[in-house]
Amino acid sequence: SQQGEEDPQALSIQEGENATMNCSYKTSINNLQWYRQNSGRGLVHLILIRSNEREKHSGRLRVTLDTSKKSSSLLITASRAADTASYFCATDDNTDKLIFGTGTRLQVFP
Amino acid sequence: NAGVMQNPRHLVRRRGQEARLRCSPMKGHSHVYWYRQLPEEGLKFMVYLQKENIIDESGMPKERFSAEFPKEGPSILRIQQVVRGDSAAYFCASSTLGVNTEAFFGQGTRLTVV
């Protein structure tokens, strides 16, 4: 079963703009992770945020987690054409496996 | 340290044949996950294995699909008597300590059933 739902499904922006993607999930979690997938490739891990953390940064990425609302957001600042990809959130669902959302397809135009 | 290696990258099978997909996890990783992805969709969990053990196969169809992760050698996802609906990208991921750590993904095997 799908745990996470990303919003929006697709997002198009110009280079230099910020991109915000949201993820909602259904059950309690131990951690939430964000991954990027370039077309036809495997997934690349971006950030892991634990349930007791509220915000985490990595370079141009900022992730927030609101466990009361069961939601997370991924912000990419000063986007580049190379950021064009699909972005997925994944949660552990308090089980032994990562459950992925449906993804946000980000297109960054030069 | 090589990443997660999957082979073959592309596999074409006729209906009724068997497909064997291989995954070599990163060195030192004993947790392996298999996922399936249809075009424009997210990843669907299939099975979670540790060395010589299937931990969770709740996402894997009961018939025709099997998975193993032997003491020596790669993890194998086996699909018997393939049908057109099995056409998809199959991704393998490995991690050191399971779900609470970063998972590293292979490049996937794209299975096409003709």
JSON list of C-alpha atoms in Angstrom, two decimals:
[
{"chain": "A", "resi": 1, "resn": "SER", "atom": "CA", "xyz": [0.00, 0.00, 0.00]},
{"chain": "A", "resi": 2, "resn": "GLN", "atom": "CA", "xyz": [1.19, 3.53, -0.64]},
{"chain": "A", "resi": 3, "resn": "GLN", "atom": "CA", "xyz": [2.09, 5.45, 2.46]},
{"chain": "A", "resi": 4, "resn": "GLY", "atom": "CA", "xyz": [3.15, 8.82, 1.15]},
{"chain": "A", "resi": 5, "resn": "GLU", "atom": "CA", "xyz": [1.44, 11.17, -1.22]},
{"chain": "A", "resi": 6, "resn": "GLU", "atom": "CA", "xyz": [3.45, 13.94, -2.78]},
{"chain": "A", "resi": 7, "resn": "ASP", "atom": "CA", "xyz": [1.96, 17.23, -3.80]},
{"chain": "A", "resi": 8, "resn": "PRO", "atom": "CA", "xyz": [2.05, 18.62, -6.40]},
{"chain": "A", "resi": 9, "resn": "GLN", "atom": "CA", "xyz": [2.28, 15.75, -8.87]},
{"chain": "A", "resi": 10, "resn": "ALA", "atom": "CA", "xyz": [4.20, 17.97, -11.26]},
{"chain": "A", "resi": 11, "resn": "LEU", "atom": "CA", "xyz": [5.94, 21.31, -10.92]},
{"chain": "A", "resi": 12, "resn": "SER", "atom": "CA", "xyz": [7.56, 23.54, -13.54]},
{"chain": "A", "resi": 13, "resn": "ILE", "atom": "CA", "xyz": [9.73, 26.49, -12.58]},
{"chain": "A", "resi": 14, "resn": "GLN", "atom": "CA", "xyz": [12.46, 28.71, -13.96]},
{"chain": "A", "resi": 15, "resn": "GLU", "atom": "CA", "xyz": [16.08, 28.40, -12.94]},
{"chain": "A", "resi": 16, "resn": "GLY", "atom": "CA", "xyz": [16.80, 30.42, -9.85]},
{"chain": "A", "resi": 17, "resn": "GLU", "atom": "CA", "xyz": [13.33, 29.98, -8.39]},
{"chain": "A", "resi": 18, "resn": "ASN", "atom": "CA", "xyz": [12.61, 27.90, -5.33]},
{"chain": "A", "resi": 19, "resn": "ALA", "atom": "CA", "xyz": [10.76, 24.60, -5.57]},
{"chain": "A", "resi": 20, "resn": "THR", "atom": "CA", "xyz": [8.62, 23.27, -2.74]},
{"chain": "A", "resi": 21, "resn": "MET", "atom": "CA", "xyz": [7.26, 19.76, -2.64]},
{"chain": "A", "resi": 22, "resn": "ASN", "atom": "CA", "xyz": [5.03, 18.32, 0.05]},
{"chain": "A", "resi": 23, "resn": "CYS", "atom": "CA", "xyz": [4.53, 14.82, 1.33]},
{"chain": "A", "resi": 24, "resn": "SER", "atom": "CA", "xyz": [1.72, 13.51, 3.50]},
{"chain": "A", "resi": 25, "resn": "TYR", "atom": "CA", "xyz": [1.69, 10.12, 5.14]},
{"chain": "A", "resi": 26, "resn": "LYS", "atom": "CA", "xyz": [-0.79, 8.06, 7.07]},
{"chain": "A", "resi": 27, "resn": "THR", "atom": "CA", "xyz": [0.75, 6.26, 10.02]},
{"chain": "A", "resi": 28, "resn": "SER", "atom": "CA", "xyz": [3.30, 7.03, 12.70]},
{"chain": "A", "resi": 29, "resn": "ILE", "atom": "CA", "xyz": [6.90, 6.88, 11.58]},
{"chain": "A", "resi": 30, "resn": "ASN", "atom": "CA", "xyz": [10.43, 6.64, 12.92]},
{"chain": "A", "resi": 31, "resn": "ASN", "atom": "CA", "xyz": [11.92, 8.63, 10.08]},
{"chain": "A", "resi": 32, "resn": "LEU", "atom": "CA", "xyz": [11.14, 10.12, 6.68]},
{"chain": "A", "resi": 33, "resn": "GLN", "atom": "CA", "xyz": [13.50, 10.20, 3.74]},
{"chain": "A", "resi": 34, "resn": "TRP", "atom": "CA", "xyz": [13.57, 12.12, 0.47]},
{"chain": "A", "resi": 35, "resn": "TYR", "atom": "CA", "xyz": [15.00, 10.65, -2.73]},
{"chain": "A", "resi": 36, "resn": "ARG", "atom": "CA", "xyz": [15.58, 11.97, -6.23]},
{"chain": "A", "resi": 37, "resn": "GLN", "atom": "CA", "xyz": [15.22, 9.94, -9.41]},
{"chain": "A", "resi": 38, "resn": "ASN", "atom": "CA", "xyz": [16.49, 11.12, -12.74]},
{"chain": "A", "resi": 39, "resn": "SER", "atom": "CA", "xyz": [14.66, 9.73, -15.74]},
{"chain": "A", "resi": 40, "resn": "GLY", "atom": "CA", "xyz": [15.44, 6.07, -16.26]},
{"chain": "A", "resi": 41, "resn": "ARG", "atom": "CA", "xyz": [17.85, 5.90, -13.35]},
{"chain": "A", "resi": 42, "resn": "GLY", "atom": "CA", "xyz": [17.92, 4.59, -9.81]},
{"chain": "A", "resi": 43, "resn": "LEU", "atom": "CA", "xyz": [17.01, 6.65, -6.77]},
{"chain": "A", "resi": 44, "resn": "VAL", "atom": "CA", "xyz": [19.51, 8.82, -4.97]},
{"chain": "A", "resi": 45, "resn": "HIS", "atom": "CA", "xyz": [19.14, 9.54, -1.27]},
{"chain": "A", "resi": 46, "resn": "LEU", "atom": "CA", "xyz": [18.86, 13.24, -0.38]},
{"chain": "A", "resi": 47, "resn": "ILE", "atom": "CA", "xyz": [17.98, 13.61, 3.29]},
{"chain": "A", "resi": 48, "resn": "LEU", "atom": "CA", "xyz": [16.79, 11.52, 6.24]},
{"chain": "A", "resi": 49, "resn": "ILE", "atom": "CA", "xyz": [14.86, 13.30, 8.98]},
{"chain": "A", "resi": 50, "resn": "ARG", "atom": "CA", "xyz": [13.95, 11.52, 12.19]},
{"chain": "A", "resi": 51, "resn": "SER", "atom": "CA", "xyz": [10.57, 11.79, 13.87]},
{"chain": "A", "resi": 52, "resn": "ASN", "atom": "CA", "xyz": [12.01, 13.90, 16.70]},
{"chain": "A", "resi": 53, "resn": "GLU", "atom": "CA", "xyz": [13.50, 16.43, 14.28]},
{"chain": "A", "resi": 54, "resn": "ARG", "atom": "CA", "xyz": [11.59, 19.35, 12.81]},
{"chain": "A", "resi": 55, "resn": "GLU", "atom": "CA", "xyz": [13.96, 20.70, 10.20]},
{"chain": "A", "resi": 56, "resn": "LYS", "atom": "CA", "xyz": [17.09, 19.63, 8.40]},
{"chain": "A", "resi": 57, "resn": "HIS", "atom": "CA", "xyz": [19.35, 21.27, 5.83]},
{"chain": "A", "resi": 58, "resn": "SER", "atom": "CA", "xyz": [21.73, 19.92, 3.24]},
{"chain": "A", "resi": 59, "resn": "GLY", "atom": "CA", "xyz": [23.21, 22.40, 0.80]},
{"chain": "A", "resi": 60, "resn": "ARG", "atom": "CA", "xyz": [20.32, 23.94, -1.16]},
{"chain": "A", "resi": 61, "resn": "LEU", "atom": "CA", "xyz": [17.86, 21.47, 0.35]},
{"chain": "A", "resi": 62, "resn": "ARG", "atom": "CA", "xyz": [15.68, 22.14, 3.35]},
{"chain": "A", "resi": 63, "resn": "VAL", "atom": "CA", "xyz": [13.34, 19.52, 4.77]},
{"chain": "A", "resi": 64, "resn": "THR", "atom": "CA", "xyz": [10.71, 20.05, 7.42]},
{"chain": "A", "resi": 65, "resn": "LEU", "atom": "CA", "xyz": [8.69, 17.47, 9.28]},
{"chain": "A", "resi": 66, "resn": "ASP", "atom": "CA", "xyz": [5.42, 18.02, 11.12]},
{"chain": "A", "resi": 67, "resn": "THR", "atom": "CA", "xyz": [4.45, 14.77, 12.82]},
{"chain": "A", "resi": 68, "resn": "SER", "atom": "CA", "xyz": [1.22, 16.26, 14.17]},
{"chain": "A", "resi": 69, "resn": "LYS", "atom": "CA", "xyz": [0.05, 16.87, 10.61]},
{"chain": "A", "resi": 70, "resn": "LYS", "atom": "CA", "xyz": [1.82, 13.80, 9.25]},
{"chain": "A", "resi": 71, "resn": "SER", "atom": "CA", "xyz": [3.48, 15.88, 6.58]},
{"chain": "A", "resi": 72, "resn": "SER", "atom": "CA", "xyz": [6.89, 16.89, 5.30]},
{"chain": "A", "resi": 73, "resn": "SER", "atom": "CA", "xyz": [8.14, 19.41, 2.81]},
{"chain": "A", "resi": 74, "resn": "LEU", "atom": "CA", "xyz": [11.22, 19.55, 0.63]},
{"chain": "A", "resi": 75, "resn": "LEU", "atom": "CA", "xyz": [12.45, 22.97, -0.44]},
{"chain": "A", "resi": 76, "resn": "ILE", "atom": "CA", "xyz": [15.07, 23.34, -3.16]},
{"chain": "A", "resi": 77, "resn": "THR", "atom": "CA", "xyz": [16.41, 26.87, -3.22]},
{"chain": "A", "resi": 78, "resn": "ALA", "atom": "CA", "xyz": [17.90, 28.60, -6.27]},
{"chain": "A", "resi": 79, "resn": "SER", "atom": "CA", "xyz": [16.96, 25.72, -8.52]},
{"chain": "A", "resi": 80, "resn": "ARG", "atom": "CA", "xyz": [19.07, 24.64, -11.48]},
{"chain": "A", "resi": 81, "resn": "ALA", "atom": "CA", "xyz": [18.22, 22.81, -14.67]},
{"chain": "A", "resi": 82, "resn": "ALA", "atom": "CA", "xyz": [20.12, 19.83, -13.24]},
{"chain": "A", "resi": 83, "resn": "ASP", "atom": "CA", "xyz": [17.52, 19.60, -10.46]},
{"chain": "A", "resi": 84, "resn": "THR", "atom": "CA", "xyz": [15.02, 18.35, -13.03]},
{"chain": "A", "resi": 85, "resn": "ALA", "atom": "CA", "xyz": [13.96, 14.95, -11.73]},
{"chain": "A", "resi": 86, "resn": "SER", "atom": "CA", "xyz": [11.25, 13.12, -9.81]},
{"chain": "A", "resi": 87, "resn": "TYR", "atom": "CA", "xyz": [11.31, 13.51, -6.05]},
{"chain": "A", "resi": 88, "resn": "PHE", "atom": "CA", "xyz": [9.93, 10.90, -3.69]},
{"chain": "A", "resi": 89, "resn": "CYS", "atom": "CA", "xyz": [9.35, 10.80, 0.01]},
{"chain": "A", "resi": 90, "resn": "ALA", "atom": "CA", "xyz": [9.63, 7.49, 1.83]},
{"chain": "A", "resi": 91, "resn": "THR", "atom": "CA", "xyz": [8.66, 6.48, 5.34]},
{"chain": "A", "resi": 92, "resn": "ASP", "atom": "CA", "xyz": [9.30, 3.44, 7.45]},
{"chain": "A", "resi": 93, "resn": "ASP", "atom": "CA", "xyz": [5.67, 3.14, 8.41]},
{"chain": "A", "resi": 94, "resn": "ASN", "atom": "CA", "xyz": [6.87, 1.81, 11.78]},
{"chain": "A", "resi": 95, "resn": "THR", "atom": "CA", "xyz": [7.78, -1.40, 9.99]},
{"chain": "A", "resi": 96, "resn": "ASP", "atom": "CA", "xyz": [10.88, -2.87, 8.50]},
{"chain": "A", "resi": 97, "resn": "LYS", "atom": "CA", "xyz": [10.63, -1.39, 5.03]},
{"chain": "A", "resi": 98, "resn": "LEU", "atom": "CA", "xyz": [10.59, 1.93, 3.21]},
{"chain": "A", "resi": 99, "resn": "ILE", "atom": "CA", "xyz": [7.28, 2.85, 1.63]},
{"chain": "A", "resi": 100, "resn": "PHE", "atom": "CA", "xyz": [7.46, 5.38, -1.18]},
{"chain": "A", "resi": 101, "resn": "GLY", "atom": "CA", "xyz": [5.04, 8.05, -2.25]},
{"chain": "A", "resi": 102, "resn": "THR", "atom": "CA", "xyz": [3.89, 8.67, -5.79]},
{"chain": "A", "resi": 103, "resn": "GLY", "atom": "CA", "xyz": [6.45, 11.40, -6.47]},
{"chain": "A", "resi": 104, "resn": "THR", "atom": "CA", "xyz": [6.62, 14.97, -7.70]},
{"chain": "A", "resi": 105, "resn": "ARG", "atom": "CA", "xyz": [8.00, 15.51, -11.19]},
{"chain": "A", "resi": 106, "resn": "LEU", "atom": "CA", "xyz": [10.04, 18.71, -11.15]},
{"chain": "A", "resi": 107, "resn": "GLN", "atom": "CA", "xyz": [10.99, 20.47, -14.37]},
{"chain": "A", "resi": 108, "resn": "VAL", "atom": "CA", "xyz": [13.42, 23.38, -14.13]},
{"chain": "A", "resi": 109, "resn": "PHE", "atom": "CA", "xyz": [13.68, 25.49, -17.26]},
{"chain": "A", "resi": 110, "resn": "PRO", "atom": "CA", "xyz": [16.93, 27.31, -18.04]},
{"chain": "B", "resi": 1, "resn": "ASN", "atom": "CA", "xyz": [33.38, 0.79, -2.90]},
{"chain": "B", "resi": 2, "resn": "ALA", "atom": "CA", "xyz": [31.14, 0.01, -5.82]},
{"chain": "B", "resi": 3, "resn": "GLY", "atom": "CA", "xyz": [27.51, 0.91, -5.51]},
{"chain": "B", "resi": 4, "resn": "VAL", "atom": "CA", "xyz": [24.58, -1.45, -5.73]},
{"chain": "B", "resi": 5, "resn": "MET", "atom": "CA", "xyz": [24.97, -3.43, -8.93]},
{"chain": "B", "resi": 6, "resn": "GLN", "atom": "CA", "xyz": [22.00, -4.78, -10.79]},
{"chain": "B", "resi": 7, "resn": "ASN", "atom": "CA", "xyz": [22.10, -6.91, -13.89]},
{"chain": "B", "resi": 8, "resn": "PRO", "atom": "CA", "xyz": [21.00, -7.12, -16.49]},
{"chain": "B", "resi": 9, "resn": "ARG", "atom": "CA", "xyz": [20.04, -3.49, -17.10]},
{"chain": "B", "resi": 10, "resn": "HIS", "atom": "CA", "xyz": [17.53, -4.54, -19.72]},
{"chain": "B", "resi": 11, "resn": "LEU", "atom": "CA", "xyz": [15.83, -7.90, -20.08]},
{"chain": "B", "resi": 12, "resn": "VAL", "atom": "CA", "xyz": [13.38, -9.00, -22.75]},
{"chain": "B", "resi": 13, "resn": "ARG", "atom": "CA", "xyz": [11.39, -12.17, -22.20]},
{"chain": "B", "resi": 14, "resn": "ARG", "atom": "CA", "xyz": [8.59, -13.84, -24.10]},
{"chain": "B", "resi": 15, "resn": "ARG", "atom": "CA", "xyz": [5.42, -14.68, -22.25]},
{"chain": "B", "resi": 16, "resn": "GLY", "atom": "CA", "xyz": [5.83, -17.89, -20.30]},
{"chain": "B", "resi": 17, "resn": "GLN", "atom": "CA", "xyz": [9.62, -17.62, -19.92]},
{"chain": "B", "resi": 18, "resn": "GLU", "atom": "CA", "xyz": [11.48, -17.05, -16.68]},
{"chain": "B", "resi": 19, "resn": "ALA", "atom": "CA", "xyz": [13.18, -13.81, -15.67]},
{"chain": "B", "resi": 20, "resn": "ARG", "atom": "CA", "xyz": [16.08, -13.74, -13.21]},
{"chain": "B", "resi": 21, "resn": "LEU", "atom": "CA", "xyz": [17.16, -10.38, -11.89]},
{"chain": "B", "resi": 22, "resn": "ARG", "atom": "CA", "xyz": [20.36, -10.04, -9.89]},
{"chain": "B", "resi": 23, "resn": "CYS", "atom": "CA", "xyz": [21.40, -7.54, -7.28]},
{"chain": "B", "resi": 24, "resn": "SER", "atom": "CA", "xyz": [24.77, -7.25, -5.58]},
{"chain": "B", "resi": 25, "resn": "PRO", "atom": "CA", "xyz": [24.47, -4.96, -2.55]},
{"chain": "B", "resi": 26, "resn": "MET", "atom": "CA", "xyz": [27.12, -2.53, -1.49]},
{"chain": "B", "resi": 27, "resn": "LYS", "atom": "CA", "xyz": [30.01, -4.03, 0.42]},
{"chain": "B", "resi": 28, "resn": "GLY", "atom": "CA", "xyz": [29.11, -4.44, 4.06]},
{"chain": "B", "resi": 29, "resn": "HIS", "atom": "CA", "xyz": [25.36, -4.16, 3.48]},
{"chain": "B", "resi": 30, "resn": "SER", "atom": "CA", "xyz": [23.30, -7.10, 4.66]},
{"chain": "B", "resi": 31, "resn": "HIS", "atom": "CA", "xyz": [19.82, -5.66, 4.06]},
{"chain": "B", "resi": 32, "resn": "VAL", "atom": "CA", "xyz": [18.35, -5.88, 0.55]},
{"chain": "B", "resi": 33, "resn": "TYR", "atom": "CA", "xyz": [15.04, -4.54, -0.71]},
{"chain": "B", "resi": 34, "resn": "TRP", "atom": "CA", "xyz": [13.35, -5.10, -4.06]},
{"chain": "B", "resi": 35, "resn": "TYR", "atom": "CA", "xyz": [10.93, -2.58, -5.55]},
{"chain": "B", "resi": 36, "resn": "ARG", "atom": "CA", "xyz": [8.92, -2.47, -8.74]},
{"chain": "B", "resi": 37, "resn": "GLN", "atom": "CA", "xyz": [8.16, 0.70, -10.67]},
{"chain": "B", "resi": 38, "resn": "LEU", "atom": "CA", "xyz": [5.74, 1.23, -13.52]},
{"chain": "B", "resi": 39, "resn": "PRO", "atom": "CA", "xyz": [6.23, 4.23, -15.84]},
{"chain": "B", "resi": 40, "resn": "GLU", "atom": "CA", "xyz": [5.32, 7.55, -14.24]},
{"chain": "B", "resi": 41, "resn": "GLU", "atom": "CA", "xyz": [4.58, 5.86, -10.92]},
{"chain": "B", "resi": 42, "resn": "GLY", "atom": "CA", "xyz": [6.25, 5.49, -7.55]},
{"chain": "B", "resi": 43, "resn": "LEU", "atom": "CA", "xyz": [8.09, 2.46, -6.23]},
{"chain": "B", "resi": 44, "resn": "LYS", "atom": "CA", "xyz": [6.07, -0.43, -4.88]},
{"chain": "B", "resi": 45, "resn": "PHE", "atom": "CA", "xyz": [7.71, -2.51, -2.18]},
{"chain": "B", "resi": 46, "resn": "MET", "atom": "CA", "xyz": [8.06, -6.18, -3.00]},
{"chain": "B", "resi": 47, "resn": "VAL", "atom": "CA", "xyz": [10.37, -7.96, -0.59]},
{"chain": "B", "resi": 48, "resn": "TYR", "atom": "CA", "xyz": [12.95, -7.35, 2.13]},
{"chain": "B", "resi": 49, "resn": "LEU", "atom": "CA", "xyz": [15.75, -9.82, 2.73]},
{"chain": "B", "resi": 50, "resn": "GLN", "atom": "CA", "xyz": [18.73, -10.26, 4.96]},
{"chain": "B", "resi": 51, "resn": "LYS", "atom": "CA", "xyz": [21.41, -12.84, 4.34]},
{"chain": "B", "resi": 52, "resn": "GLU", "atom": "CA", "xyz": [19.69, -16.20, 3.85]},
{"chain": "B", "resi": 53, "resn": "ASN", "atom": "CA", "xyz": [16.40, -14.90, 5.25]},
{"chain": "B", "resi": 54, "resn": "ILE", "atom": "CA", "xyz": [13.24, -13.38, 3.84]},
{"chain": "B", "resi": 55, "resn": "ILE", "atom": "CA", "xyz": [12.14, -10.81, 6.39]},
{"chain": "B", "resi": 56, "resn": "ASP", "atom": "CA", "xyz": [9.09, -9.34, 4.68]},
{"chain": "B", "resi": 57, "resn": "GLU", "atom": "CA", "xyz": [7.57, -10.48, 1.40]},
{"chain": "B", "resi": 58, "resn": "SER", "atom": "CA", "xyz": [4.22, -8.81, 1.84]},
{"chain": "B", "resi": 59, "resn": "GLY", "atom": "CA", "xyz": [4.53, -6.88, -1.42]},
{"chain": "B", "resi": 60, "resn": "MET", "atom": "CA", "xyz": [5.40, -9.82, -3.59]},
{"chain": "B", "resi": 61, "resn": "PRO", "atom": "CA", "xyz": [2.75, -11.78, -5.49]},
{"chain": "B", "resi": 62, "resn": "LYS", "atom": "CA", "xyz": [2.28, -15.23, -3.99]},
{"chain": "B", "resi": 63, "resn": "GLU", "atom": "CA", "xyz": [2.56, -16.99, -7.32]},
{"chain": "B", "resi": 64, "resn": "ARG", "atom": "CA", "xyz": [5.36, -16.94, -9.87]},
{"chain": "B", "resi": 65, "resn": "PHE", "atom": "CA", "xyz": [7.57, -14.56, -7.87]},
{"chain": "B", "resi": 66, "resn": "SER", "atom": "CA", "xyz": [10.35, -15.59, -5.51]},
{"chain": "B", "resi": 67, "resn": "ALA", "atom": "CA", "xyz": [13.41, -13.96, -4.02]},
{"chain": "B", "resi": 68, "resn": "GLU", "atom": "CA", "xyz": [16.56, -15.12, -2.29]},
{"chain": "B", "resi": 69, "resn": "PHE", "atom": "CA", "xyz": [19.68, -13.64, -0.78]},
{"chain": "B", "resi": 70, "resn": "PRO", "atom": "CA", "xyz": [22.14, -16.48, -0.26]},
{"chain": "B", "resi": 71, "resn": "LYS", "atom": "CA", "xyz": [25.09, -16.46, 2.06]},
{"chain": "B", "resi": 72, "resn": "GLU", "atom": "CA", "xyz": [27.38, -16.05, -0.93]},
{"chain": "B", "resi": 73, "resn": "GLY", "atom": "CA", "xyz": [26.50, -14.23, -4.11]},
{"chain": "B", "resi": 74, "resn": "PRO", "atom": "CA", "xyz": [23.90, -11.72, -5.20]},
{"chain": "B", "resi": 75, "resn": "SER", "atom": "CA", "xyz": [20.25, -11.47, -4.32]},
{"chain": "B", "resi": 76, "resn": "ILE", "atom": "CA", "xyz": [18.01, -12.92, -7.01]},
{"chain": "B", "resi": 77, "resn": "LEU", "atom": "CA", "xyz": [14.47, -11.94, -7.90]},
{"chain": "B", "resi": 78, "resn": "ARG", "atom": "CA", "xyz": [12.92, -14.67, -9.98]},
{"chain": "B", "resi": 79, "resn": "ILE", "atom": "CA", "xyz": [9.74, -14.37, -12.00]},
{"chain": "B", "resi": 80, "resn": "GLN", "atom": "CA", "xyz": [8.43, -17.55, -13.51]},
{"chain": "B", "resi": 81, "resn": "GLN", "atom": "CA", "xyz": [6.08, -17.76, -16.49]},
{"chain": "B", "resi": 82, "resn": "VAL", "atom": "CA", "xyz": [6.22, -14.04, -17.11]},
{"chain": "B", "resi": 83, "resn": "VAL", "atom": "CA", "xyz": [3.18, -12.18, -18.40]},
{"chain": "B", "resi": 84, "resn": "ARG", "atom": "CA", "xyz": [2.91, -8.78, -20.09]},
{"chain": "B", "resi": 85, "resn": "GLY", "atom": "CA", "xyz": [1.84, -7.21, -16.81]},
{"chain": "B", "resi": 86, "resn": "ASP", "atom": "CA", "xyz": [5.23, -8.04, -15.31]},
{"chain": "B", "resi": 87, "resn": "SER", "atom": "CA", "xyz": [6.86, -5.48, -17.60]},
{"chain": "B", "resi": 88, "resn": "ALA", "atom": "CA", "xyz": [8.32, -2.83, -15.31]},
{"chain": "B", "resi": 89, "resn": "ALA", "atom": "CA", "xyz": [11.54, -1.51, -13.83]},
{"chain": "B", "resi": 90, "resn": "TYR", "atom": "CA", "xyz": [12.74, -3.53, -10.86]},
{"chain": "B", "resi": 91, "resn": "PHE", "atom": "CA", "xyz": [15.00, -1.76, -8.39]},
{"chain": "B", "resi": 92, "resn": "CYS", "atom": "CA", "xyz": [17.13, -3.21, -5.67]},
{"chain": "B", "resi": 93, "resn": "ALA", "atom": "CA", "xyz": [18.33, -1.23, -2.66]},
{"chain": "B", "resi": 94, "resn": "SER", "atom": "CA", "xyz": [20.69, -2.11, 0.14]},
{"chain": "B", "resi": 95, "resn": "SER", "atom": "CA", "xyz": [21.44, -0.63, 3.53]},
{"chain": "B", "resi": 96, "resn": "THR", "atom": "CA", "xyz": [23.61, -1.29, 6.55]},
{"chain": "B", "resi": 97, "resn": "LEU", "atom": "CA", "xyz": [21.04, -1.31, 9.31]},
{"chain": "B", "resi": 98, "resn": "GLY", "atom": "CA", "xyz": [17.70, -1.55, 7.62]},
{"chain": "B", "resi": 99, "resn": "VAL", "atom": "CA", "xyz": [14.98, 1.01, 7.36]},
{"chain": "B", "resi": 100, "resn": "ASN", "atom": "CA", "xyz": [16.40, 3.60, 9.74]},
{"chain": "B", "resi": 101, "resn": "THR", "atom": "CA", "xyz": [19.41, 4.24, 7.57]},
{"chain": "B", "resi": 102, "resn": "GLU", "atom": "CA", "xyz": [19.98, 5.53, 4.07]},
{"chain": "B", "resi": 103, "resn": "ALA", "atom": "CA", "xyz": [19.16, 3.07, 1.31]},
{"chain": "B", "resi": 104, "resn": "PHE", "atom": "CA", "xyz": [21.38, 2.89, -1.75]},
{"chain": "B", "resi": 105, "resn": "PHE", "atom": "CA", "xyz": [19.69, 1.99, -5.01]},
{"chain": "B", "resi": 106, "resn": "GLY", "atom": "CA", "xyz": [20.90, 0.19, -8.07]},
{"chain": "B", "resi": 107, "resn": "GLN", "atom": "CA", "xyz": [20.17, 1.44, -11.58]},
{"chain": "B", "resi": 108, "resn": "GLY", "atom": "CA", "xyz": [17.38, -1.05, -12.01]},
{"chain": "B", "resi": 109, "resn": "THR", "atom": "CA", "xyz": [16.51, -3.81, -14.43]},
{"chain": "B", "resi": 110, "resn": "ARG", "atom": "CA", "xyz": [13.97, -2.96, -17.07]},
{"chain": "B", "resi": 111, "resn": "LEU", "atom": "CA", "xyz": [11.97, -6.04, -17.87]},
{"chain": "B", "resi": 112, "resn": "THR", "atom": "CA", "xyz": [9.96, -6.13, -21.06]},
{"chain": "B", "resi": 113, "resn": "VAL", "atom": "CA", "xyz": [7.67, -9.07, -21.71]},
{"chain": "B", "resi": 114, "resn": "VAL", "atom": "CA", "xyz": [6.73, -9.51, -25.36]}
]
